[in-house]
PDB file of C-alpha atoms and ligand atoms in Angstrom:
ATOM      1  CA  UNK A   1    -110.954   8.149  28.042  1.00  0.00           C
ATOM      2  CA  UNK A   2    -109.479  10.862  26.036  1.00  0.00           C
ATOM      3  CA  UNK A   3    -111.315  14.063  25.154  1.00  0.00           C
ATOM      4  CA  UNK A   4    -114.967  13.652  25.922  1.00  0.00           C
ATOM      5  CA  UNK A   5    -116.016  13.790  22.328  1.00  0.00           C
ATOM      6  CA  UNK A   6    -116.171  10.898  19.891  1.00  0.00           C
ATOM      7  CA  UNK A   7    -115.340  11.125  16.211  1.00  0.00           C
ATOM      8  CA  UNK A   8    -117.147   9.197  13.683  1.00  0.00           C
ATOM      9  CA  UNK A   9    -116.323   5.433  13.346  1.00  0.00           C
ATOM     10  CA  UNK A  10    -114.401   4.157  10.375  1.00  0.00           C
ATOM     11  CA  UNK A  11    -115.373   1.059   8.156  1.00  0.00           C
ATOM     12  CA  UNK A  12    -113.237  -1.001  10.982  1.00  0.00           C
ATOM     13  CA  UNK A  13    -115.766   0.304  13.641  1.00  0.00           C
ATOM     14  CA  UNK A  14    -113.396   1.856  15.581  1.00  0.00           C
ATOM     15  CA  UNK A  15    -113.404   5.242  16.673  1.00  0.00           C
ATOM     16  CA  UNK A  16    -111.033   7.032  14.567  1.00  0.00           C
ATOM     17  CA  UNK A  17    -109.903  10.694  13.689  1.00  0.00           C
ATOM     18  CA  UNK A  18    -111.695  11.170  10.446  1.00  0.00           C
ATOM     19  CA  UNK A  19    -111.090  14.515   9.034  1.00  0.00           C
ATOM     20  CA  UNK A  20    -113.784  15.746   6.499  1.00  0.00           C
ATOM     21  CA  UNK A  21    -113.005  17.761   3.697  1.00  0.00           C
ATOM     22  CA  UNK A  22    -112.604  21.178   5.149  1.00  0.00           C
ATOM     23  CA  UNK A  23    -110.269  19.843   7.558  1.00  0.00           C
ATOM     24  CA  UNK A  24    -112.660  19.756  10.468  1.00  0.00           C
ATOM     25  CA  UNK A  25    -113.380  16.409  12.219  1.00  0.00           C
ATOM     26  CA  UNK A  26    -116.435  14.552  11.627  1.00  0.00           C
ATOM     27  CA  UNK A  27    -118.088  14.074  15.208  1.00  0.00           C
ATOM     28  CA  UNK A  28    -120.414  11.411  16.327  1.00  0.00           C
ATOM     29  CA  UNK A  29    -122.561  13.706  18.502  1.00  0.00           C
ATOM     30  CA  UNK A  30    -124.660  10.986  19.919  1.00  0.00           C
ATOM     31  CA  UNK A  31    -122.034   8.885  20.820  1.00  0.00           C
ATOM     32  CA  UNK A  32    -120.243  12.150  22.264  1.00  0.00           C
ATOM     33  CA  UNK A  33    -123.226  12.353  24.603  1.00  0.00           C
ATOM     34  CA  UNK A  34    -122.832   8.823  25.526  1.00  0.00           C
ATOM     35  CA  UNK A  35    -119.826   8.954  27.449  1.00  0.00           C
ATOM     36  CA  UNK A  36    -121.200   7.281  30.673  1.00  0.00           C
ATOM     37  CA  UNK A  37    -121.790   4.398  28.394  1.00  0.00           C
ATOM     38  CA  UNK A  38    -118.040   4.342  27.316  1.00  0.00           C
ATOM     39  CA  UNK A  39    -117.048   4.553  30.837  1.00  0.00           C
ATOM     40  CA  UNK A  40    -119.275   1.525  31.669  1.00  0.00           C
ATOM     41  CA  UNK A  41    -117.634  -0.428  28.820  1.00  0.00           C
ATOM     42  CA  UNK A  42    -114.290   0.486  30.247  1.00  0.00           C
ATOM     43  CA  UNK A  43    -115.365  -0.823  33.705  1.00  0.00           C
ATOM     44  CA  UNK A  44    -115.931  -4.219  31.803  1.00  0.00           C
ATOM     45  CA  UNK A  45    -112.280  -4.268  30.647  1.00  0.00           C
ATOM     46  CA  UNK A  46    -111.328  -4.011  34.446  1.00  0.00           C
ATOM     47  CA  UNK A  47    -113.701  -6.859  35.223  1.00  0.00           C
ATOM     48  CA  UNK A  48    -112.403  -9.048  32.740  1.00  0.00           C
ATOM     49  CA  UNK A  49    -108.554  -8.279  33.919  1.00  0.00           C
ATOM     50  CA  UNK A  50    -107.881  -6.432  30.451  1.00  0.00           C
ATOM     51  CA  UNK A  51    -107.172  -3.189  32.021  1.00  0.00           C
ATOM     52  CA  UNK A  52    -105.796  -2.556  35.915  1.00  0.00           C
ATOM     53  CA  UNK A  53    -106.673   1.331  35.819  1.00  0.00           C
ATOM     54  CA  UNK A  54    -108.973   3.381  33.829  1.00  0.00           C
ATOM     55  CA  UNK A  55    -109.070   7.094  33.828  1.00  0.00           C
ATOM     56  CA  UNK A  56    -110.099  10.194  32.083  1.00  0.00           C
ATOM     57  CA  UNK A  57    -108.357  13.054  30.259  1.00  0.00           C
ATOM     58  CA  UNK A  58    -109.758  16.627  29.752  1.00  0.00           C
ATOM     59  CA  UNK A  59    -112.915  16.121  31.750  1.00  0.00           C
ATOM     60  CA  UNK A  60    -114.461  19.271  33.468  1.00  0.00           C
ATOM     61  CA  UNK A  61    -116.486  19.026  36.660  1.00  0.00           C
ATOM     62  CA  UNK A  62    -119.743  18.841  34.975  1.00  0.00           C
ATOM     63  CA  UNK A  63    -118.740  15.875  32.827  1.00  0.00           C
ATOM     64  CA  UNK A  64    -116.890  14.053  35.710  1.00  0.00           C
ATOM     65  CA  UNK A  65    -120.223  14.220  37.462  1.00  0.00           C
ATOM     66  CA  UNK A  66    -122.028  12.465  35.153  1.00  0.00           C
ATOM     67  CA  UNK A  67    -119.277   9.725  35.123  1.00  0.00           C
ATOM     68  CA  UNK A  68    -119.692   9.640  38.734  1.00  0.00           C
ATOM     69  CA  UNK A  69    -123.323   8.966  38.723  1.00  0.00           C
ATOM     70  CA  UNK A  70    -122.913   5.528  36.759  1.00  0.00           C
ATOM     71  CA  UNK A  71    -119.363   4.497  38.005  1.00  0.00           C
ATOM     72  CA  UNK A  72    -118.585   1.347  39.965  1.00  0.00           C
ATOM     73  CA  UNK A  73    -114.922   2.141  39.521  1.00  0.00           C
ATOM     74  CA  UNK A  74    -113.819   5.749  40.464  1.00  0.00           C
ATOM     75  CA  UNK A  75    -111.557   7.294  37.664  1.00  0.00           C
ATOM     76  CA  UNK A  76    -107.985   6.530  38.628  1.00  0.00           C
ATOM     77  CA  UNK A  77    -106.775   9.963  37.146  1.00  0.00           C
ATOM     78  CA  UNK A  78    -108.050  12.716  35.168  1.00  0.00           C
ATOM     79  CA  UNK A  79    -105.144  14.229  32.997  1.00  0.00           C
ATOM     80  CA  UNK A  80    -105.952  18.019  32.011  1.00  0.00           C
ATOM     81  CA  UNK A  81    -104.131  21.302  31.007  1.00  0.00           C
ATOM     82  CA  UNK A  82    -102.849  22.694  34.427  1.00  0.00           C
ATOM     83  CA  UNK A  83     -99.879  25.307  34.593  1.00  0.00           C
ATOM     84  CA  UNK A  84     -99.632  28.871  36.457  1.00  0.00           C
ATOM     85  CA  UNK A  85    -101.932  30.458  34.174  1.00  0.00           C
ATOM     86  CA  UNK A  86    -104.574  27.677  34.403  1.00  0.00           C
ATOM     87  CA  UNK A  87    -104.457  26.439  37.861  1.00  0.00           C
ATOM     88  CA  UNK A  88    -107.999  24.647  37.828  1.00  0.00           C
ATOM     89  CA  UNK A  89    -108.524  25.189  41.497  1.00  0.00           C
ATOM     90  CA  UNK A  90    -112.066  24.126  41.351  1.00  0.00           C
ATOM     91  CA  UNK A  91    -111.537  21.098  39.595  1.00  0.00           C
ATOM     92  CA  UNK A  92    -108.884  20.176  41.927  1.00  0.00           C
ATOM     93  CA  UNK A  93    -110.950  20.488  45.075  1.00  0.00           C
ATOM     94  CA  UNK A  94    -113.722  18.594  43.288  1.00  0.00           C
ATOM     95  CA  UNK A  95    -111.142  15.618  42.111  1.00  0.00           C
ATOM     96  CA  UNK A  96    -109.590  15.518  45.871  1.00  0.00           C
ATOM     97  CA  UNK A  97    -113.243  15.315  47.172  1.00  0.00           C
ATOM     98  CA  UNK A  98    -114.140  12.206  44.962  1.00  0.00           C
ATOM     99  CA  UNK A  99    -110.517  10.382  45.252  1.00  0.00           C
ATOM    100  CA  UNK A 100    -109.401  11.287  41.543  1.00  0.00           C
ATOM    101  CA  UNK A 101    -105.895  12.016  40.967  1.00  0.00           C
ATOM    102  CA  UNK A 102    -105.779  15.434  39.046  1.00  0.00           C
ATOM    103  CA  UNK A 103    -102.601  15.122  36.680  1.00  0.00           C
ATOM    104  CA  UNK A 104    -101.170  18.128  34.839  1.00  0.00           C
ATOM    105  CA  UNK A 105    -100.492  18.116  31.119  1.00  0.00           C
ATOM    106  CA  UNK A 106     -98.982  20.987  29.486  1.00  0.00           C
ATOM    107  CA  UNK A 107     -97.337  22.022  32.794  1.00  0.00           C
ATOM    108  CA  UNK A 108     -95.140  24.403  30.879  1.00  0.00           C
ATOM    109  CA  UNK A 109     -97.890  25.910  29.074  1.00  0.00           C
ATOM    110  CA  UNK A 110     -97.710  22.999  26.278  1.00  0.00           C
ATOM    111  CA  UNK A 111     -97.233  23.579  22.648  1.00  0.00           C
ATOM    112  CA  UNK A 112    -100.390  22.604  21.230  1.00  0.00           C
ATOM    113  CA  UNK A 113    -100.931  22.458  17.203  1.00  0.00           C
ATOM    114  CA  UNK A 114    -102.310  25.672  15.552  1.00  0.00           C
ATOM    115  CA  UNK A 115    -105.829  24.123  14.855  1.00  0.00           C
ATOM    116  CA  UNK A 116    -106.508  23.753  18.806  1.00  0.00           C
ATOM    117  CA  UNK A 117    -104.007  26.427  20.218  1.00  0.00           C
ATOM    118  CA  UNK A 118    -105.956  29.046  22.348  1.00  0.00           C
ATOM    119  CA  UNK A 119    -104.481  32.699  22.781  1.00  0.00           C
ATOM    120  CA  UNK A 120    -101.622  32.195  20.159  1.00  0.00           C
ATOM    121  CA  UNK A 121    -100.679  36.021  20.876  1.00  0.00           C
ATOM    122  CA  UNK A 122     -99.749  35.062  24.712  1.00  0.00           C
ATOM    123  CA  UNK A 123     -96.459  33.948  25.985  1.00  0.00           C
ATOM    124  CA  UNK A 124     -96.095  30.525  28.182  1.00  0.00           C
ATOM    125  CA  UNK A 125     -95.750  31.092  31.838  1.00  0.00           C
ATOM    126  CA  UNK A 126     -91.923  30.066  31.532  1.00  0.00           C
ATOM    127  CA  UNK A 127     -91.192  33.535  30.261  1.00  0.00           C
ATOM    128  CA  UNK A 128     -93.367  35.498  32.804  1.00  0.00           C
ATOM    129  CA  UNK A 129     -91.216  37.887  34.509  1.00  0.00           C
ATOM    130  CA  UNK A 130     -92.502  36.663  38.079  1.00  0.00           C
ATOM    131  CA  UNK A 131     -91.341  33.103  37.267  1.00  0.00           C
ATOM    132  CA  UNK A 132     -88.189  34.464  35.881  1.00  0.00           C
ATOM    133  CA  UNK A 133     -87.438  36.264  38.813  1.00  0.00           C
ATOM    134  CA  UNK A 134     -88.628  33.328  41.229  1.00  0.00           C
ATOM    135  CA  UNK A 135     -86.273  30.859  39.563  1.00  0.00           C
ATOM    136  CA  UNK A 136     -83.569  33.391  39.801  1.00  0.00           C
ATOM    137  CA  UNK A 137     -84.220  33.882  43.729  1.00  0.00           C
ATOM    138  CA  UNK A 138     -84.506  30.144  43.930  1.00  0.00           C
ATOM    139  CA  UNK A 139     -81.547  28.967  41.665  1.00  0.00           C
ATOM    140  CA  UNK A 140     -83.733  27.339  39.535  1.00  0.00           C
ATOM    141  CA  UNK A 141     -84.857  27.475  35.998  1.00  0.00           C
ATOM    142  CA  UNK A 142     -88.239  29.132  35.014  1.00  0.00           C
ATOM    143  CA  UNK A 143     -89.560  25.463  33.892  1.00  0.00           C
ATOM    144  CA  UNK A 144     -88.413  24.192  37.182  1.00  0.00           C
ATOM    145  CA  UNK A 145     -90.411  26.945  39.079  1.00  0.00           C
ATOM    146  CA  UNK A 146     -93.548  25.792  37.129  1.00  0.00           C
ATOM    147  CA  UNK A 147     -93.060  22.271  37.698  1.00  0.00           C
ATOM    148  CA  UNK A 148     -92.396  22.687  41.590  1.00  0.00           C
ATOM    149  CA  UNK A 149     -95.378  24.902  41.910  1.00  0.00           C
ATOM    150  CA  UNK A 150     -97.755  21.976  40.672  1.00  0.00           C
ATOM    151  CA  UNK A 151     -96.053  19.415  42.299  1.00  0.00           C
ATOM    152  CA  UNK A 152     -96.128  21.276  45.664  1.00  0.00           C
ATOM    153  CA  UNK A 153    -100.095  21.256  45.163  1.00  0.00           C
ATOM    154  CA  UNK A 154    -100.023  17.521  45.256  1.00  0.00           C
ATOM    155  CA  UNK A 155    -100.254  17.511  41.287  1.00  0.00           C
ATOM    156  CA  UNK A 156     -98.226  15.184  39.212  1.00  0.00           C
ATOM    157  CA  UNK A 157     -96.681  16.698  36.129  1.00  0.00           C
ATOM    158  CA  UNK A 158     -95.922  15.253  32.524  1.00  0.00           C
ATOM    159  CA  UNK A 159     -93.620  17.698  31.228  1.00  0.00           C
ATOM    160  CA  UNK A 160     -92.436  16.876  27.636  1.00  0.00           C
ATOM    161  CA  UNK A 161     -88.738  17.607  25.856  1.00  0.00           C
ATOM    162  CA  UNK A 162     -86.692  16.568  23.304  1.00  0.00           C
ATOM    163  CA  UNK A 163     -83.632  17.934  25.173  1.00  0.00           C
ATOM    164  CA  UNK A 164     -81.543  15.861  27.453  1.00  0.00           C
ATOM    165  CA  UNK A 165     -80.639  18.699  29.509  1.00  0.00           C
ATOM    166  CA  UNK A 166     -84.329  19.732  29.739  1.00  0.00           C
ATOM    167  CA  UNK A 167     -85.301  16.444  30.864  1.00  0.00           C
ATOM    168  CA  UNK A 168     -82.534  16.190  33.644  1.00  0.00           C
ATOM    169  CA  UNK A 169     -83.761  19.619  34.881  1.00  0.00           C
ATOM    170  CA  UNK A 170     -87.195  18.267  34.867  1.00  0.00           C
ATOM    171  CA  UNK A 171     -86.533  15.384  37.142  1.00  0.00           C
ATOM    172  CA  UNK A 172     -84.434  17.503  39.530  1.00  0.00           C
ATOM    173  CA  UNK A 173     -86.871  19.966  40.804  1.00  0.00           C
ATOM    174  CA  UNK A 174     -86.859  21.266  44.349  1.00  0.00           C
ATOM    175  CA  UNK A 175     -89.221  22.772  46.808  1.00  0.00           C
ATOM    176  CA  UNK A 176     -90.067  26.408  46.425  1.00  0.00           C
ATOM    177  CA  UNK A 177     -90.055  28.769  49.578  1.00  0.00           C
ATOM    178  CA  UNK A 178     -93.884  29.505  50.945  1.00  0.00           C
ATOM    179  CA  UNK A 179     -92.804  33.202  49.684  1.00  0.00           C
ATOM    180  CA  UNK A 180     -91.873  32.237  46.084  1.00  0.00           C
ATOM    181  CA  UNK A 181     -94.831  29.711  46.000  1.00  0.00           C
ATOM    182  CA  UNK A 182     -97.333  32.429  47.009  1.00  0.00           C
ATOM    183  CA  UNK A 183     -95.707  34.795  44.360  1.00  0.00           C
ATOM    184  CA  UNK A 184     -96.146  32.663  41.516  1.00  0.00           C
ATOM    185  CA  UNK A 185     -99.245  31.164  42.689  1.00  0.00           C
ATOM    186  CA  UNK A 186    -100.898  34.661  42.662  1.00  0.00           C
ATOM    187  CA  UNK A 187    -100.379  34.982  38.769  1.00  0.00           C
ATOM    188  CA  UNK A 188    -103.690  33.836  37.760  1.00  0.00           C
ATOM    189  CA  UNK A 189    -105.505  36.479  39.715  1.00  0.00           C
ATOM    190  CA  UNK A 190    -102.884  39.027  38.890  1.00  0.00           C
ATOM    191  CA  UNK A 191    -103.479  38.521  35.162  1.00  0.00           C
ATOM    192  CA  UNK A 192    -107.347  38.717  35.602  1.00  0.00           C
ATOM    193  CA  UNK A 193    -108.235  35.029  35.095  1.00  0.00           C
ATOM    194  CA  UNK A 194    -107.167  31.693  33.394  1.00  0.00           C
ATOM    195  CA  UNK A 195    -105.595  31.288  30.341  1.00  0.00           C
ATOM    196  CA  UNK A 196    -106.237  27.886  28.359  1.00  0.00           C
ATOM    197  CA  UNK A 197    -103.628  27.197  25.743  1.00  0.00           C
ATOM    198  CA  UNK A 198    -105.195  23.933  24.341  1.00  0.00           C
ATOM    199  CA  UNK A 199    -108.906  24.831  23.227  1.00  0.00           C
ATOM    200  CA  UNK A 200    -110.362  22.645  20.706  1.00  0.00           C
ATOM    201  CA  UNK A 201    -113.728  24.809  20.501  1.00  0.00           C
ATOM    202  CA  UNK A 202    -113.085  26.341  17.340  1.00  0.00           C
ATOM    203  CA  UNK A 203    -112.037  22.967  15.634  1.00  0.00           C
ATOM    204  CA  UNK A 204    -114.804  21.015  17.037  1.00  0.00           C
ATOM    205  CA  UNK A 205    -117.636  23.260  16.942  1.00  0.00           C
ATOM    206  CA  UNK A 206    -118.566  23.183  20.604  1.00  0.00           C
ATOM    207  CA  UNK A 207    -116.740  23.833  23.963  1.00  0.00           C
ATOM    208  CA  UNK A 208    -116.007  20.678  25.623  1.00  0.00           C
ATOM    209  CA  UNK A 209    -115.131  22.697  28.731  1.00  0.00           C
ATOM    210  CA  UNK A 210    -118.497  24.326  29.160  1.00  0.00           C
ATOM    211  CA  UNK A 211    -119.609  23.909  32.815  1.00  0.00           C
ATOM    212  CA  UNK A 212    -123.162  25.165  32.322  1.00  0.00           C
ATOM    213  CA  UNK A 213    -124.104  22.767  29.598  1.00  0.00           C
ATOM    214  CA  UNK A 214    -122.856  19.360  28.722  1.00  0.00           C
ATOM    215  CA  UNK A 215    -121.678  19.837  25.290  1.00  0.00           C
ATOM    216  CA  UNK A 216    -122.327  18.976  22.470  1.00  0.00           C
ATOM    217  CA  UNK A 217    -125.955  19.738  22.774  1.00  0.00           C
ATOM    218  CA  UNK A 218    -126.738  20.168  19.121  1.00  0.00           C
ATOM    219  CA  UNK A 219    -126.173  17.661  16.273  1.00  0.00           C
ATOM    220  CA  UNK A 220    -124.021  19.650  13.959  1.00  0.00           C
ATOM    221  CA  UNK A 221    -121.416  22.507  13.804  1.00  0.00           C
ATOM    222  CA  UNK A 222    -121.918  26.015  13.343  1.00  0.00           C
ATOM    223  CA  UNK A 223    -120.258  25.490   9.706  1.00  0.00           C
ATOM    224  CA  UNK A 224    -122.363  22.458   8.626  1.00  0.00           C
TER     225      UNK A 224
HETATM  226  N1  LIG B   1    -104.241  14.328  27.464  1.00  0.00           N
HETATM  227  C1  LIG B   1    -104.280  15.449  26.709  1.00  0.00           C
HETATM  228  O1  LIG B   1    -105.218  15.872  26.137  1.00  0.00           O
HETATM  229  C2  LIG B   1    -102.820  16.117  26.434  1.00  0.00           C
HETATM  230  C3  LIG B   1    -102.769  17.305  25.664  1.00  0.00           C
HETATM  231  C4  LIG B   1    -101.603  17.802  25.492  1.00  0.00           C
HETATM  232  C5  LIG B   1    -100.447  17.335  26.143  1.00  0.00           C
HETATM  233  N2  LIG B   1    -100.650  16.332  26.654  1.00  0.00           N
HETATM  234  C6  LIG B   1     -99.529  15.537  27.225  1.00  0.00           C
HETATM  235  O2  LIG B   1     -98.643  16.279  28.040  1.00  0.00           O
HETATM  236  C7  LIG B   1     -97.100  16.282  27.883  1.00  0.00           C
HETATM  237  C8  LIG B   1     -96.544  17.669  27.705  1.00  0.00           C
HETATM  238  O3  LIG B   1     -97.227  18.327  26.694  1.00  0.00           O
HETATM  239  P1  LIG B   1     -96.675  19.639  25.997  1.00  0.00           P
HETATM  240  O4  LIG B   1     -95.505  19.190  25.233  1.00  0.00           O
HETATM  241  O5  LIG B   1     -97.580  20.300  25.084  1.00  0.00           O
HETATM  242  O6  LIG B   1     -96.445  20.526  26.929  1.00  0.00           O
HETATM  243  P2  LIG B   1     -95.249  21.213  28.022  1.00  0.00           P
HETATM  244  O7  LIG B   1     -94.380  19.795  28.531  1.00  0.00           O
HETATM  245  O8  LIG B   1     -95.827  22.219  28.967  1.00  0.00           O
HETATM  246  O9  LIG B   1     -94.217  22.035  27.257  1.00  0.00           O
HETATM  247  C9  LIG B   1     -93.520  21.322  26.170  1.00  0.00           C
HETATM  248  C10 LIG B   1     -92.432  22.546  25.706  1.00  0.00           C
HETATM  249  O10 LIG B   1     -91.560  22.797  26.857  1.00  0.00           O
HETATM  250  C11 LIG B   1     -90.253  22.819  26.553  1.00  0.00           C
HETATM  251  N3  LIG B   1     -89.449  22.431  27.781  1.00  0.00           N
HETATM  252  C12 LIG B   1     -89.786  21.264  28.364  1.00  0.00           C
HETATM  253  N4  LIG B   1     -88.852  21.183  29.174  1.00  0.00           N
HETATM  254  C13 LIG B   1     -88.113  22.355  29.285  1.00  0.00           C
HETATM  255  C14 LIG B   1     -87.169  23.100  30.294  1.00  0.00           C
HETATM  256  N5  LIG B   1     -86.645  22.408  31.507  1.00  0.00           N
HETATM  257  N6  LIG B   1     -86.794  24.325  29.935  1.00  0.00           N
HETATM  258  C15 LIG B   1     -87.282  24.911  28.971  1.00  0.00           C
HETATM  259  N7  LIG B   1     -88.270  24.692  28.211  1.00  0.00           N
HETATM  260  C16 LIG B   1     -88.735  23.259  28.462  1.00  0.00           C
HETATM  261  C17 LIG B   1     -90.144  21.920  25.388  1.00  0.00           C
HETATM  262  O11 LIG B   1     -89.124  22.263  24.707  1.00  0.00           O
HETATM  263  P3  LIG B   1     -87.788  21.355  24.523  1.00  0.00           P
HETATM  264  O12 LIG B   1     -88.232  19.981  23.620  1.00  0.00           O
HETATM  265  O13 LIG B   1     -86.876  21.967  23.451  1.00  0.00           O
HETATM  266  O14 LIG B   1     -87.290  21.241  25.743  1.00  0.00           O
HETATM  267  C18 LIG B   1     -91.564  22.183  24.761  1.00  0.00           C
HETATM  268  O15 LIG B   1     -91.497  23.238  23.741  1.00  0.00           O
HETATM  269  C19 LIG B   1     -97.048  15.433  26.512  1.00  0.00           C
HETATM  270  O16 LIG B   1     -96.488  14.392  26.975  1.00  0.00           O
HETATM  271  C20 LIG B   1     -98.319  15.406  26.060  1.00  0.00           C
HETATM  272  O17 LIG B   1     -98.587  14.376  25.101  1.00  0.00           O
HETATM  273  C21 LIG B   1    -101.666  15.457  26.861  1.00  0.00           C
END
């Protein structure tokens, strides 16, 4: 189950991405709140043999708890944004406790499209001076340091590249020493908190990552 919100159904009754006139998506707010029903429908796909494994993406702790309340099948995976500036420690602990494999998308910071890009003014962790220095010390590239840090935490990564050389580097990571691991691991704290580069809040009109309220709570966007 991708983003925990649902777009309005098209004429063929499938859930589709359906931009409105102002470039904003048309949200089915009721269906967006009924994602536990969607999970149960996905479980039926497992029952009927049409799917072997089912999982989540971009689910926070609050929303995953709602899934776990109804689940007969524990989500195999939850793929979320994780990198040195957004380590997701709480979600990681929670996922381990419940047997859900947390997977890192955008492990190098990602390249979200402008509509959903958070902190466009900030550089990605691959150009952080601490990461560049660690890479030099370990005879690795900055990207390899970012990936090794996640993998050493037990988090699988899905970096994307269009360059063969980068793909080969991303497959050839090695272990960081404890000292270098700790140096790069401290970056989030050193920067004063997490930085999320994929943030669809302004595009959707609500915050899917809100841990206090299960969004969307209302039936419209601020611009409606
Ligand atoms: N589930 C979700 O909601 C979700 C959301 C976002 C992304 N994803 C998935 O996550 C994967 C990665 O996302 P992403 O592409 O945004 O983030 P990313 O892998 O963190 O970053 C990709 C960027 O890093 C560069 N790069 C890759 N390897 C490199 C290397 N070894 N050295 C230097 N630069 C390197 C790429 O440039 P080059 O091409 O020039 O190498 C590209 O600009 C994709 O498969 C995507 O579909 C999932």
